[in-house]
Amino acid sequence: MPELPEVESVRQGLHDCIGQKINQVKLGPDHCIKSLVPSQSLPLEFCENQKINSIERRGKFLRILLDEHHLLAHLGMSGVLLYNAEARPHTHITLELSQGILRYSDPRRFGHWELQKLTMPLSSWQKLGPDALDPDLSGQQLHGHTQNSKRSAKDLLLDQGLVAGIGNIYACEALFGAGIHPTRTGMSLSADDWNRMLSSAVVIMQESIKHKGTTFSDYRLTNGKGGSFQTFLKVFQKEGLPCPNCGTPISKITQQNRSTFFCPQCQC
DNA sequence: CCTATGACCTGAACGC
DNA sequence: TGCGTTCAGGTCATAG
């Protein structure tokens, strides 16, 4: 599903929606909406007749600023936001805009939408750490927050409260780029290790944004097409294939119930 | 507080 | 053909 580069590509694809008015909100079956919208959210229909003034991204979350409210969208594992493109199955939310249609489809329903007054906080937005592409973020800061932790480097990179936007693909790729073994503990990592991991993650994700993200199956741009960064991945889903640096077969292990791919020779 | 584990969903791919 | 199992880009609640 969408990680930072994919969500950023979606945000860029929503540019033409800015300035448009939301004329009508249409929702799918109740039990689907219930699992997508938490109980503390205002009903999504409350955003009707408001103008979309801007759309921000932090980590994997989008925040749509309206006249009176703000609307949070998280795409979960299989969420797709389509603007003026052919509808897909499992369309749960439809926003009829003044000059187009925005549709949200999400087969697995792990996504998350929340509407609040501008004066009220969006709960999950507030829990996020700094965006991984925030120029003010440093490896020293991350080192400071994790130097006593027994958690693995992979697990820490996935912690959205520590640094927001890195998911399973880019965690694996960033660890490979930095030459860090995924099971290294926080307490074993130096500030320089963190500088290498962070700058590696930043370079890879910026490159991915240029290619509109990574599409394996579900992820789609707002026009329904896929991204193309999957052809540039070096270790993710490459178990048994030769490491691009040294030729050693790529290993696969499980951490926190999720697959990790790495080079046992280059990462230590 | 910290860490580990399952739960939440559907669908695609694979083995028998 | 069909049926069962496993896995998937994420996050949260709960139990130690």
PDB file of N, CA and C in Angstrom, chain A residues 174-243:
ATOM      1  N   ALA A 174      16.000   1.521   2.624  1.00  0.00           N
ATOM      2  CA  ALA A 174      16.849   2.486   3.342  1.00  0.00           C
ATOM      3  C   ALA A 174      17.925   1.764   4.150  1.00  0.00           C
ATOM      4  N   LEU A 175      17.556   0.644   4.785  1.00  0.00           N
ATOM      5  CA  LEU A 175      18.538  -0.126   5.554  1.00  0.00           C
ATOM      6  C   LEU A 175      19.623  -0.675   4.625  1.00  0.00           C
ATOM      7  N   PHE A 176      19.219  -1.120   3.453  1.00  0.00           N
ATOM      8  CA  PHE A 176      20.213  -1.601   2.484  1.00  0.00           C
ATOM      9  C   PHE A 176      21.133  -0.457   2.047  1.00  0.00           C
ATOM     10  N   GLY A 177      20.545   0.688   1.746  1.00  0.00           N
ATOM     11  CA  GLY A 177      21.348   1.830   1.302  1.00  0.00           C
ATOM     12  C   GLY A 177      22.343   2.287   2.349  1.00  0.00           C
ATOM     13  N   ALA A 178      21.948   2.126   3.632  1.00  0.00           N
ATOM     14  CA  ALA A 178      22.818   2.579   4.718  1.00  0.00           C
ATOM     15  C   ALA A 178      23.775   1.481   5.187  1.00  0.00           C
ATOM     16  N   GLY A 179      23.593   0.251   4.699  1.00  0.00           N
ATOM     17  CA  GLY A 179      24.454  -0.852   5.125  1.00  0.00           C
ATOM     18  C   GLY A 179      24.201  -1.287   6.558  1.00  0.00           C
ATOM     19  N   ILE A 180      22.949  -1.141   7.018  1.00  0.00           N
ATOM     20  CA  ILE A 180      22.592  -1.485   8.399  1.00  0.00           C
ATOM     21  C   ILE A 180      21.774  -2.779   8.411  1.00  0.00           C
ATOM     22  N   HIS A 181      22.156  -3.724   9.250  1.00  0.00           N
ATOM     23  CA  HIS A 181      21.393  -4.964   9.394  1.00  0.00           C
ATOM     24  C   HIS A 181      20.059  -4.667  10.064  1.00  0.00           C
ATOM     25  N   PRO A 182      18.949  -5.215   9.533  1.00  0.00           N
ATOM     26  CA  PRO A 182      17.619  -4.847  10.047  1.00  0.00           C
ATOM     27  C   PRO A 182      17.371  -5.225  11.500  1.00  0.00           C
ATOM     28  N   THR A 183      18.128  -6.175  12.050  1.00  0.00           N
ATOM     29  CA  THR A 183      17.881  -6.578  13.439  1.00  0.00           C
ATOM     30  C   THR A 183      18.730  -5.803  14.450  1.00  0.00           C
ATOM     31  N   ARG A 184      19.576  -4.905  13.975  1.00  0.00           N
ATOM     32  CA  ARG A 184      20.365  -4.086  14.917  1.00  0.00           C
ATOM     33  C   ARG A 184      19.425  -3.361  15.877  1.00  0.00           C
ATOM     34  N   THR A 185      19.769  -3.320  17.152  1.00  0.00           N
ATOM     35  CA  THR A 185      18.902  -2.646  18.128  1.00  0.00           C
ATOM     36  C   THR A 185      19.159  -1.144  18.131  1.00  0.00           C
ATOM     37  N   GLY A 186      18.161  -0.398  18.621  1.00  0.00           N
ATOM     38  CA  GLY A 186      18.321   1.042  18.740  1.00  0.00           C
ATOM     39  C   GLY A 186      19.555   1.411  19.534  1.00  0.00           C
ATOM     40  N   MET A 187      19.795   0.666  20.627  1.00  0.00           N
ATOM     41  CA  MET A 187      20.944   1.026  21.468  1.00  0.00           C
ATOM     42  C   MET A 187      22.278   0.737  20.799  1.00  0.00           C
ATOM     43  N   SER A 188      22.284  -0.049  19.731  1.00  0.00           N
ATOM     44  CA  SER A 188      23.545  -0.347  19.045  1.00  0.00           C
ATOM     45  C   SER A 188      23.834   0.654  17.922  1.00  0.00           C
ATOM     46  N   LEU A 189      22.873   1.543  17.626  1.00  0.00           N
ATOM     47  CA  LEU A 189      23.019   2.438  16.478  1.00  0.00           C
ATOM     48  C   LEU A 189      23.616   3.785  16.894  1.00  0.00           C
ATOM     49  N   SER A 190      24.624   4.234  16.172  1.00  0.00           N
ATOM     50  CA  SER A 190      25.258   5.526  16.447  1.00  0.00           C
ATOM     51  C   SER A 190      24.497   6.638  15.737  1.00  0.00           C
ATOM     52  N   ALA A 191      24.809   7.865  16.089  1.00  0.00           N
ATOM     53  CA  ALA A 191      24.204   9.012  15.392  1.00  0.00           C
ATOM     54  C   ALA A 191      24.560   8.962  13.912  1.00  0.00           C
ATOM     55  N   ASP A 192      25.764   8.505  13.598  1.00  0.00           N
ATOM     56  CA  ASP A 192      26.155   8.412  12.187  1.00  0.00           C
ATOM     57  C   ASP A 192      25.356   7.339  11.453  1.00  0.00           C
ATOM     58  N   ASP A 193      25.086   6.217  12.153  1.00  0.00           N
ATOM     59  CA  ASP A 193      24.215   5.195  11.554  1.00  0.00           C
ATOM     60  C   ASP A 193      22.866   5.809  11.192  1.00  0.00           C
ATOM     61  N   TRP A 194      22.317   6.584  12.114  1.00  0.00           N
ATOM     62  CA  TRP A 194      21.008   7.212  11.873  1.00  0.00           C
ATOM     63  C   TRP A 194      21.089   8.229  10.738  1.00  0.00           C
ATOM     64  N   ASN A 195      22.181   8.981  10.686  1.00  0.00           N
ATOM     65  CA  ASN A 195      22.337   9.923   9.567  1.00  0.00           C
ATOM     66  C   ASN A 195      22.337   9.186   8.236  1.00  0.00           C
ATOM     67  N   ARG A 196      23.015   8.038   8.197  1.00  0.00           N
ATOM     68  CA  ARG A 196      23.057   7.281   6.937  1.00  0.00           C
ATOM     69  C   ARG A 196      21.699   6.692   6.601  1.00  0.00           C
ATOM     70  N   MET A 197      20.982   6.170   7.627  1.00  0.00           N
ATOM     71  CA  MET A 197      19.653   5.605   7.363  1.00  0.00           C
ATOM     72  C   MET A 197      18.686   6.675   6.883  1.00  0.00           C
ATOM     73  N   LEU A 198      18.704   7.833   7.540  1.00  0.00           N
ATOM     74  CA  LEU A 198      17.750   8.879   7.174  1.00  0.00           C
ATOM     75  C   LEU A 198      18.057   9.432   5.784  1.00  0.00           C
ATOM     76  N   SER A 199      19.332   9.710   5.514  1.00  0.00           N
ATOM     77  CA  SER A 199      19.623  10.296   4.200  1.00  0.00           C
ATOM     78  C   SER A 199      19.391   9.274   3.095  1.00  0.00           C
ATOM     79  N   SER A 200      19.626   7.997   3.405  1.00  0.00           N
ATOM     80  CA  SER A 200      19.326   6.943   2.439  1.00  0.00           C
ATOM     81  C   SER A 200      17.821   6.893   2.158  1.00  0.00           C
ATOM     82  N   ALA A 201      17.018   6.950   3.210  1.00  0.00           N
ATOM     83  CA  ALA A 201      15.556   6.927   3.037  1.00  0.00           C
ATOM     84  C   ALA A 201      15.097   8.132   2.224  1.00  0.00           C
ATOM     85  N   VAL A 202      15.665   9.299   2.517  1.00  0.00           N
ATOM     86  CA  VAL A 202      15.247  10.530   1.826  1.00  0.00           C
ATOM     87  C   VAL A 202      15.568  10.448   0.334  1.00  0.00           C
ATOM     88  N   VAL A 203      16.790  10.021   0.019  1.00  0.00           N
ATOM     89  CA  VAL A 203      17.188   9.948  -1.395  1.00  0.00           C
ATOM     90  C   VAL A 203      16.309   8.963  -2.157  1.00  0.00           C
ATOM     91  N   ILE A 204      16.081   7.784  -1.555  1.00  0.00           N
ATOM     92  CA  ILE A 204      15.285   6.754  -2.235  1.00  0.00           C
ATOM     93  C   ILE A 204      13.850   7.223  -2.426  1.00  0.00           C
ATOM     94  N   MET A 205      13.265   7.845  -1.408  1.00  0.00           N
ATOM     95  CA  MET A 205      11.858   8.258  -1.517  1.00  0.00           C
ATOM     96  C   MET A 205      11.705   9.438  -2.480  1.00  0.00           C
ATOM     97  N   GLN A 206      12.680  10.346  -2.502  1.00  0.00           N
ATOM     98  CA  GLN A 206      12.603  11.442  -3.482  1.00  0.00           C
ATOM     99  C   GLN A 206      12.695  10.899  -4.909  1.00  0.00           C
ATOM    100  N   GLU A 207      13.536   9.912  -5.093  1.00  0.00           N
ATOM    101  CA  GLU A 207      13.652   9.281  -6.411  1.00  0.00           C
ATOM    102  C   GLU A 207      12.352   8.572  -6.774  1.00  0.00           C
ATOM    103  N   SER A 208      11.756   7.907  -5.782  1.00  0.00           N
ATOM    104  CA  SER A 208      10.495   7.207  -6.032  1.00  0.00           C
ATOM    105  C   SER A 208       9.391   8.176  -6.430  1.00  0.00           C
ATOM    106  N   ILE A 209       9.357   9.352  -5.777  1.00  0.00           N
ATOM    107  CA  ILE A 209       8.328  10.354  -6.114  1.00  0.00           C
ATOM    108  C   ILE A 209       8.460  10.751  -7.589  1.00  0.00           C
ATOM    109  N   LYS A 210       9.708  10.852  -8.072  1.00  0.00           N
ATOM    110  CA  LYS A 210       9.907  11.199  -9.491  1.00  0.00           C
ATOM    111  C   LYS A 210       9.293  10.159 -10.417  1.00  0.00           C
ATOM    112  N   HIS A 211       9.234   8.902  -9.931  1.00  0.00           N
ATOM    113  CA  HIS A 211       8.647   7.829 -10.735  1.00  0.00           C
ATOM    114  C   HIS A 211       7.223   7.504 -10.293  1.00  0.00           C
ATOM    115  N   LYS A 212       6.607   8.407  -9.521  1.00  0.00           N
ATOM    116  CA  LYS A 212       5.201   8.285  -9.108  1.00  0.00           C
ATOM    117  C   LYS A 212       4.953   7.073  -8.227  1.00  0.00           C
ATOM    118  N   GLY A 213       5.983   6.628  -7.473  1.00  0.00           N
ATOM    119  CA  GLY A 213       5.785   5.580  -6.485  1.00  0.00           C
ATOM    120  C   GLY A 213       5.917   4.169  -7.028  1.00  0.00           C
ATOM    121  N   THR A 214       5.679   3.201  -6.132  1.00  0.00           N
ATOM    122  CA  THR A 214       5.863   1.780  -6.419  1.00  0.00           C
ATOM    123  C   THR A 214       4.510   1.093  -6.509  1.00  0.00           C
ATOM    124  N   THR A 215       4.214   0.468  -7.628  1.00  0.00           N
ATOM    125  CA  THR A 215       2.962  -0.288  -7.775  1.00  0.00           C
ATOM    126  C   THR A 215       3.260  -1.769  -7.916  1.00  0.00           C
ATOM    127  N   PHE A 216       2.824  -2.573  -6.904  1.00  0.00           N
ATOM    128  CA  PHE A 216       2.851  -4.022  -7.049  1.00  0.00           C
ATOM    129  C   PHE A 216       1.480  -4.520  -7.486  1.00  0.00           C
ATOM    130  N   SER A 217       0.439  -4.048  -6.795  1.00  0.00           N
ATOM    131  CA  SER A 217      -0.909  -4.474  -7.187  1.00  0.00           C
ATOM    132  C   SER A 217      -1.926  -3.365  -6.978  1.00  0.00           C
ATOM    133  N   ASP A 218      -2.181  -3.007  -5.725  1.00  0.00           N
ATOM    134  CA  ASP A 218      -3.305  -2.123  -5.430  1.00  0.00           C
ATOM    135  C   ASP A 218      -3.045  -0.652  -5.713  1.00  0.00           C
ATOM    136  N   TYR A 219      -1.875  -0.164  -5.353  1.00  0.00           N
ATOM    137  CA  TYR A 219      -1.651   1.286  -5.398  1.00  0.00           C
ATOM    138  C   TYR A 219      -1.839   1.864  -6.806  1.00  0.00           C
ATOM    139  N   ARG A 220      -2.594   2.953  -6.871  1.00  0.00           N
ATOM    140  CA  ARG A 220      -2.849   3.636  -8.137  1.00  0.00           C
ATOM    141  C   ARG A 220      -2.745   5.136  -7.940  1.00  0.00           C
ATOM    142  N   LEU A 221      -2.321   5.828  -8.986  1.00  0.00           N
ATOM    143  CA  LEU A 221      -2.369   7.284  -9.010  1.00  0.00           C
ATOM    144  C   LEU A 221      -3.824   7.724  -9.145  1.00  0.00           C
ATOM    145  N   THR A 222      -4.060   9.042  -9.040  1.00  0.00           N
ATOM    146  CA  THR A 222      -5.437   9.537  -9.104  1.00  0.00           C
ATOM    147  C   THR A 222      -6.040   9.338 -10.494  1.00  0.00           C
ATOM    148  N   ASN A 223      -5.227   9.088 -11.512  1.00  0.00           N
ATOM    149  CA  ASN A 223      -5.776   8.821 -12.847  1.00  0.00           C
ATOM    150  C   ASN A 223      -5.969   7.321 -13.095  1.00  0.00           C
ATOM    151  N   GLY A 224      -5.719   6.486 -12.064  1.00  0.00           N
ATOM    152  CA  GLY A 224      -5.927   5.045 -12.195  1.00  0.00           C
ATOM    153  C   GLY A 224      -4.699   4.286 -12.667  1.00  0.00           C
ATOM    154  N   LYS A 225      -3.652   5.006 -13.079  1.00  0.00           N
ATOM    155  CA  LYS A 225      -2.442   4.326 -13.545  1.00  0.00           C
ATOM    156  C   LYS A 225      -1.510   4.009 -12.376  1.00  0.00           C
ATOM    157  N   GLY A 226      -0.553   3.105 -12.606  1.00  0.00           N
ATOM    158  CA  GLY A 226       0.388   2.723 -11.570  1.00  0.00           C
ATOM    159  C   GLY A 226       1.659   3.551 -11.617  1.00  0.00           C
ATOM    160  N   GLY A 227       2.444   3.505 -10.530  1.00  0.00           N
ATOM    161  CA  GLY A 227       3.771   4.106 -10.511  1.00  0.00           C
ATOM    162  C   GLY A 227       4.772   3.139 -11.117  1.00  0.00           C
ATOM    163  N   SER A 228       6.050   3.544 -11.158  1.00  0.00           N
ATOM    164  CA  SER A 228       7.037   2.687 -11.828  1.00  0.00           C
ATOM    165  C   SER A 228       8.317   2.492 -11.036  1.00  0.00           C
ATOM    166  N   PHE A 229       8.330   2.893  -9.753  1.00  0.00           N
ATOM    167  CA  PHE A 229       9.592   2.777  -9.004  1.00  0.00           C
ATOM    168  C   PHE A 229       9.939   1.333  -8.665  1.00  0.00           C
ATOM    169  N   GLN A 230       8.982   0.406  -8.795  1.00  0.00           N
ATOM    170  CA  GLN A 230       9.267  -0.997  -8.465  1.00  0.00           C
ATOM    171  C   GLN A 230      10.452  -1.536  -9.268  1.00  0.00           C
ATOM    172  N   THR A 231      10.721  -0.989 -10.440  1.00  0.00           N
ATOM    173  CA  THR A 231      11.841  -1.489 -11.253  1.00  0.00           C
ATOM    174  C   THR A 231      13.193  -1.043 -10.689  1.00  0.00           C
ATOM    175  N   PHE A 232      13.178  -0.117  -9.719  1.00  0.00           N
ATOM    176  CA  PHE A 232      14.435   0.383  -9.162  1.00  0.00           C
ATOM    177  C   PHE A 232      14.735  -0.188  -7.776  1.00  0.00           C
ATOM    178  N   LEU A 233      13.842  -1.018  -7.239  1.00  0.00           N
ATOM    179  CA  LEU A 233      14.061  -1.571  -5.904  1.00  0.00           C
ATOM    180  C   LEU A 233      15.250  -2.535  -5.925  1.00  0.00           C
ATOM    181  N   LYS A 234      16.029  -2.516  -4.843  1.00  0.00           N
ATOM    182  CA  LYS A 234      17.247  -3.332  -4.811  1.00  0.00           C
ATOM    183  C   LYS A 234      17.120  -4.595  -3.978  1.00  0.00           C
ATOM    184  N   VAL A 235      16.309  -4.560  -2.920  1.00  0.00           N
ATOM    185  CA  VAL A 235      16.185  -5.755  -2.086  1.00  0.00           C
ATOM    186  C   VAL A 235      14.746  -6.195  -1.837  1.00  0.00           C
ATOM    187  N   PHE A 236      13.803  -5.248  -1.854  1.00  0.00           N
ATOM    188  CA  PHE A 236      12.421  -5.595  -1.477  1.00  0.00           C
ATOM    189  C   PHE A 236      11.822  -6.609  -2.449  1.00  0.00           C
ATOM    190  N   GLN A 237      11.357  -7.719  -1.888  1.00  0.00           N
ATOM    191  CA  GLN A 237      10.791  -8.839  -2.645  1.00  0.00           C
ATOM    192  C   GLN A 237      11.802  -9.453  -3.616  1.00  0.00           C
ATOM    193  N   LYS A 238      13.084  -9.434  -3.225  1.00  0.00           N
ATOM    194  CA  LYS A 238      14.146  -9.982  -4.079  1.00  0.00           C
ATOM    195  C   LYS A 238      14.797 -11.206  -3.439  1.00  0.00           C
ATOM    196  N   GLU A 239      14.083 -11.916  -2.585  1.00  0.00           N
ATOM    197  CA  GLU A 239      14.677 -13.066  -1.902  1.00  0.00           C
ATOM    198  C   GLU A 239      15.314 -14.033  -2.900  1.00  0.00           C
ATOM    199  N   GLY A 240      16.596 -14.394  -2.617  1.00  0.00           N
ATOM    200  CA  GLY A 240      17.299 -15.365  -3.454  1.00  0.00           C
ATOM    201  C   GLY A 240      17.979 -14.756  -4.673  1.00  0.00           C
ATOM    202  N   LEU A 241      17.610 -13.543  -5.027  1.00  0.00           N
ATOM    203  CA  LEU A 241      18.251 -12.877  -6.175  1.00  0.00           C
ATOM    204  C   LEU A 241      19.563 -12.249  -5.716  1.00  0.00           C
ATOM    205  N   PRO A 242      20.516 -12.068  -6.634  1.00  0.00           N
ATOM    206  CA  PRO A 242      21.820 -11.541  -6.228  1.00  0.00           C
ATOM    207  C   PRO A 242      21.751 -10.071  -5.786  1.00  0.00           C
ATOM    208  N   CYS A 243      22.465  -9.783  -4.684  1.00  0.00           N
ATOM    209  CA  CYS A 243      22.606  -8.397  -4.232  1.00  0.00           C
ATOM    210  C   CYS A 243      23.243  -7.570  -5.345  1.00  0.00           C
TER     211      CYS A 243
END
